[in-house]
Amino acid sequence: MIYSFDIFDTTLTRIVSSPRDIFLLIQQELNGATDFFSCSLKRDFFKMRLRAEWMARIYKKTEDVTLDEIYLAFAKLYSTEAATIEFLKETELRVEKLSCRPIAETIEQINAVRLKGARIIFSSDMYLPKDCICQMLKQVGAYQSGDGIYLSGETGYTKRSGNLFRHIFKNESCLPQEISHLGDNVYSDIFIPSMLGVSVLRCHFPLSRHEKNLRQFTRKAKLLPSLIAGISRTTRLSSLHQDSHKQTIGDVSCSVIGPTLLFYVWWILETAKIKGLHRLYFLSRDGEVLFKIASIINSQRGYNLDLRYLHASREAWCWPAVNDIGNFELSWMLDLDDNLGWTVESISKRLDVSPHLLLELLNRGSLNINSVYTSLNFSEIEHIRKLFCTKEFQQLIQPRIDASYRDTVAYLRQEGVFDGVSFALVDIGWHGSLQYALSKIMDKEGGRPDGGLLGFYFGLDQKRTHQYKNDQSLSFFINSNREYLKEDILFEVFVAAVSYRTKGYVLTNGKYYHQLDEKELISDSWDVQLQQDCIVDFVSSFLSAYPTNCWDIEEVYSVLERILRSFIFSPSLKEAQIYGDFCLNVRFSEGALSKVAPALDLSSLKLPRTYWVPGTLVRSRMAFLLLLWQGVVCNSRLRKLCRELYLRLQNSKS
């Protein structure tokens, strides 16, 4: 038995979403070349190359054309010198070789067939020369010496006409029934060979829905969206994920999260370079995957920044930052908007004090709370917030403040925060609490920079962002103009970390280490490591394919917005189920896990708390309400009204 494999989109694929977009990569190289080439060639090579191939096919004498014939037509059409034509051909061959990636599933099948000792051949309707195709197949681990390669450009016959298969029968001295062919094209790889008597199998490795979503950009001959979609696809197909759970995480990581975080971190490094910064501190845990991305960009693109991962958390930094109780302290001690069923017991966990001592203190006022487990209403919580500002309460928490301050300052000194080097903080968002806390700690210690601290964020809630004195906070996206950023919990999932939360610092053998909360609840069923690995693979592949540090920020925004809107507002059922089941800690220190988007149980009168309404609607088979929800999101006043109504319903049902 002879096993035949189609080449493109079966055995290997390219890093662009459409084969013709290879010419955009070449055009980009020409733009970075010397002034030897004309302006029209640098500007319009994509269109010129497409037209040359079209002309070559019109005047072809066989069923297909060769690369030499295409560039012969190019030379005639545009009166191009021989040296330039030779350079363009060599560039195209080099770019084609650099742009190919393996399809893991097919490579696995080829290896399995090879172990049987069967003959393997490859076939394709392709104008590239045989030696180029051979090198590409070797690169992806598909070709070995002795394998057959049959190309339409070389033979003059195409699979589409059936004549290439007839040529294979003759050249291999075999009957059609002795060949098993695997390919992706329904007509050329399935219908035609099956009509000739060949045993056929179809493989199908299409663009994901998010990658297809970028096709409107690629139709306008834009390289960036084509690269994002293409590299997302090649990253997905370069590894095997057997179950649908891992496949969905891989798809979203490569096509949504990877591009989003790549350009966020790249923007940070570019801005840091412009501002003359020397060091960036990536704050745990949201900074875990951001730090990995930045390390890759920093080393490959020569930014030469000092990148450091700083273990931090609100619990570790907010306590030592306390001087007196103000709006910032109340925002993390007891947030009125954080309506999660407060009790004296849950408040005491956040404050790290005895629940019975706290209950005694609260009942000295006008409150009459029966038990530490009694649910508190809004008026009681508001009264408690006022009691927090009293000297009596501050005396209760002062030992906690003093103990954490000493160790925190020592850890920060050890990590170089106080050594006078210009630096900025990096986090995902949304209120700048850690930057505010660090700035207060440095001010208390007398080591705060005169120009204040600078923080980089993916997004900021402008109405609730904390800013200490003359600190600065720069946001990659502005929330007020982009309603999808209001689903901020999803972005927390995007940067989910493998490590536990930092609860403080401890001195061991003369060095300070971060103290992990190993009792913290984590989502065991969710593969965070897989998500991070896929993101890093996408970033590495994109940087190897995109040779310049220059990109149009407005084009990046338009591409990312299209991706994010699609995922956030119109998730697939599988995406809604898997990302909706992600469990995270939504409180300061209690370790209570909540699902991002639980399904609605219509048989129950209790409404679940959801942080991603479209996800809940889709997985509850109520996607028809998505348009209504999007209308609510776009209207801030209506959104606030619906939120208040939702919370009231929750309270009345509990």
Short mmCIF file of N, CA and C in Angstrom, two decimals, residues 500-560:
data_model
loop_
_atom_site.label_atom_id
_atom_site.label_comp_id
_atom_site.label_asym_id
_atom_site.label_seq_id
_atom_site.Cartn_x
_atom_site.Cartn_y
_atom_site.Cartn_z
N TYR A 500 0.29 30.03 44.10
CA TYR A 500 -0.64 30.46 45.14
C TYR A 500 -0.49 31.95 45.40
N ARG A 501 -1.45 32.49 46.13
CA ARG A 501 -1.45 33.91 46.48
C ARG A 501 -0.41 34.19 47.56
N THR A 502 0.23 35.36 47.46
CA THR A 502 1.18 35.80 48.48
C THR A 502 0.41 36.41 49.64
N LYS A 503 0.67 35.94 50.84
CA LYS A 503 -0.01 36.48 52.02
C LYS A 503 0.90 37.33 52.89
N GLY A 504 2.21 37.27 52.62
CA GLY A 504 3.16 38.06 53.38
C GLY A 504 4.58 37.63 53.07
N TYR A 505 5.50 38.00 53.94
CA TYR A 505 6.91 37.71 53.72
C TYR A 505 7.53 37.16 55.00
N VAL A 506 8.52 36.28 54.82
CA VAL A 506 9.14 35.65 55.97
C VAL A 506 10.65 35.59 55.77
N LEU A 507 11.40 35.80 56.83
CA LEU A 507 12.86 35.78 56.78
C LEU A 507 13.35 34.35 57.03
N THR A 508 14.11 33.81 56.06
CA THR A 508 14.64 32.46 56.17
C THR A 508 16.10 32.46 55.73
N ASN A 509 17.00 32.07 56.62
CA ASN A 509 18.43 32.00 56.33
C ASN A 509 18.97 33.32 55.78
N GLY A 510 18.56 34.41 56.38
CA GLY A 510 19.08 35.72 56.01
C GLY A 510 18.47 36.33 54.77
N LYS A 511 17.44 35.70 54.20
CA LYS A 511 16.80 36.23 53.00
C LYS A 511 15.29 36.20 53.17
N TYR A 512 14.63 37.24 52.61
CA TYR A 512 13.17 37.30 52.70
C TYR A 512 12.54 36.57 51.51
N TYR A 513 11.57 35.72 51.83
CA TYR A 513 10.82 34.99 50.81
C TYR A 513 9.34 35.32 50.95
N HIS A 514 8.65 35.21 49.83
CA HIS A 514 7.20 35.42 49.89
C HIS A 514 6.54 34.21 50.55
N GLN A 515 5.56 34.49 51.36
CA GLN A 515 4.84 33.45 52.08
C GLN A 515 3.55 33.16 51.33
N LEU A 516 3.40 31.93 50.87
CA LEU A 516 2.25 31.57 50.05
C LEU A 516 1.09 31.09 50.92
N ASP A 517 -0.10 31.39 50.47
CA ASP A 517 -1.29 30.91 51.14
C ASP A 517 -1.64 29.54 50.56
N GLU A 518 -1.03 28.50 51.09
CA GLU A 518 -1.23 27.16 50.55
C GLU A 518 -2.60 26.58 50.90
N LYS A 519 -3.32 27.27 51.79
CA LYS A 519 -4.69 26.85 52.08
C LYS A 519 -5.68 27.43 51.08
N GLU A 520 -5.17 28.28 50.19
CA GLU A 520 -6.04 28.93 49.21
C GLU A 520 -6.71 27.88 48.32
N LEU A 521 -7.98 28.10 48.09
CA LEU A 521 -8.71 27.21 47.20
C LEU A 521 -8.36 27.55 45.76
N ILE A 522 -8.15 26.54 44.95
CA ILE A 522 -7.86 26.75 43.53
C ILE A 522 -8.77 25.86 42.70
N SER A 523 -8.91 26.22 41.44
CA SER A 523 -9.77 25.47 40.54
C SER A 523 -8.99 24.30 39.96
N ASP A 524 -9.16 23.11 40.54
CA ASP A 524 -8.36 21.95 40.16
C ASP A 524 -8.64 21.46 38.74
N SER A 525 -9.89 21.59 38.31
CA SER A 525 -10.28 21.00 37.02
C SER A 525 -9.86 21.86 35.84
N TRP A 526 -9.33 23.03 36.10
CA TRP A 526 -9.01 23.96 35.02
C TRP A 526 -7.51 23.94 34.77
N ASP A 527 -7.11 23.83 33.50
CA ASP A 527 -5.70 23.70 33.16
C ASP A 527 -5.07 25.06 32.87
N VAL A 528 -4.66 25.76 33.94
CA VAL A 528 -4.04 27.08 33.79
C VAL A 528 -2.69 26.97 33.09
N GLN A 529 -1.94 25.90 33.41
CA GLN A 529 -0.63 25.73 32.79
C GLN A 529 -0.74 25.60 31.28
N LEU A 530 -1.75 24.88 30.81
CA LEU A 530 -1.97 24.74 29.36
C LEU A 530 -2.24 26.10 28.74
N GLN A 531 -3.06 26.91 29.39
CA GLN A 531 -3.35 28.24 28.87
C GLN A 531 -2.09 29.07 28.76
N GLN A 532 -1.27 29.07 29.80
CA GLN A 532 -0.02 29.83 29.76
C GLN A 532 0.92 29.32 28.67
N ASP A 533 1.02 28.01 28.54
CA ASP A 533 1.91 27.42 27.53
C ASP A 533 1.49 27.84 26.12
N CYS A 534 0.19 27.81 25.86
CA CYS A 534 -0.31 28.19 24.53
C CYS A 534 -0.07 29.68 24.25
N ILE A 535 -0.25 30.51 25.28
CA ILE A 535 0.01 31.94 25.13
C ILE A 535 1.48 32.19 24.78
N VAL A 536 2.37 31.55 25.52
CA VAL A 536 3.81 31.71 25.29
C VAL A 536 4.19 31.19 23.92
N ASP A 537 3.62 30.06 23.48
CA ASP A 537 3.90 29.52 22.14
C ASP A 537 3.47 30.51 21.06
N PHE A 538 2.29 31.11 21.24
CA PHE A 538 1.82 32.10 20.27
C PHE A 538 2.78 33.28 20.20
N VAL A 539 3.18 33.79 21.36
CA VAL A 539 4.07 34.96 21.40
C VAL A 539 5.39 34.66 20.70
N SER A 540 5.98 33.50 21.00
CA SER A 540 7.26 33.13 20.38
C SER A 540 7.13 33.01 18.88
N SER A 541 6.05 32.40 18.42
CA SER A 541 5.85 32.23 16.98
C SER A 541 5.62 33.57 16.30
N PHE A 542 4.86 34.45 16.93
CA PHE A 542 4.59 35.74 16.31
C PHE A 542 5.85 36.58 16.20
N LEU A 543 6.66 36.59 17.24
CA LEU A 543 7.88 37.39 17.21
C LEU A 543 8.86 36.88 16.16
N SER A 544 8.90 35.57 15.94
CA SER A 544 9.80 35.02 14.93
C SER A 544 9.33 35.37 13.52
N ALA A 545 8.03 35.64 13.38
CA ALA A 545 7.48 35.92 12.05
C ALA A 545 7.36 37.41 11.77
N TYR A 546 7.28 38.22 12.81
CA TYR A 546 7.08 39.66 12.65
C TYR A 546 8.38 40.36 13.01
N PRO A 547 9.17 40.73 12.02
CA PRO A 547 10.56 41.13 12.27
C PRO A 547 10.77 42.54 12.82
N THR A 548 9.73 43.35 12.89
CA THR A 548 9.93 44.74 13.28
C THR A 548 9.24 45.04 14.60
N ASN A 549 9.72 46.07 15.29
CA ASN A 549 9.08 46.53 16.52
C ASN A 549 8.03 47.61 16.24
N CYS A 550 7.83 47.92 14.97
CA CYS A 550 6.91 48.99 14.59
C CYS A 550 5.55 48.41 14.20
N TRP A 551 4.51 48.93 14.80
CA TRP A 551 3.16 48.55 14.41
C TRP A 551 2.23 49.71 14.71
N ASP A 552 1.15 49.75 13.95
CA ASP A 552 0.17 50.83 14.06
C ASP A 552 -0.75 50.53 15.23
N ILE A 553 -0.71 51.37 16.27
CA ILE A 553 -1.48 51.12 17.48
C ILE A 553 -2.98 51.12 17.19
N GLU A 554 -3.43 51.95 16.25
CA GLU A 554 -4.86 51.98 15.94
C GLU A 554 -5.29 50.69 15.23
N GLU A 555 -4.41 50.15 14.39
CA GLU A 555 -4.71 48.88 13.75
C GLU A 555 -4.75 47.75 14.79
N VAL A 556 -3.82 47.81 15.74
CA VAL A 556 -3.82 46.81 16.82
C VAL A 556 -5.11 46.88 17.61
N TYR A 557 -5.54 48.10 17.96
CA TYR A 557 -6.80 48.25 18.70
C TYR A 557 -7.98 47.67 17.92
N SER A 558 -8.04 47.96 16.63
CA SER A 558 -9.17 47.48 15.83
C SER A 558 -9.19 45.97 15.75
N VAL A 559 -8.01 45.35 15.65
CA VAL A 559 -7.93 43.89 15.58
C VAL A 559 -8.32 43.28 16.93
N LEU A 560 -7.73 43.81 18.01
CA LEU A 560 -8.02 43.25 19.33
C LEU A 560 -9.47 43.46 19.74
#
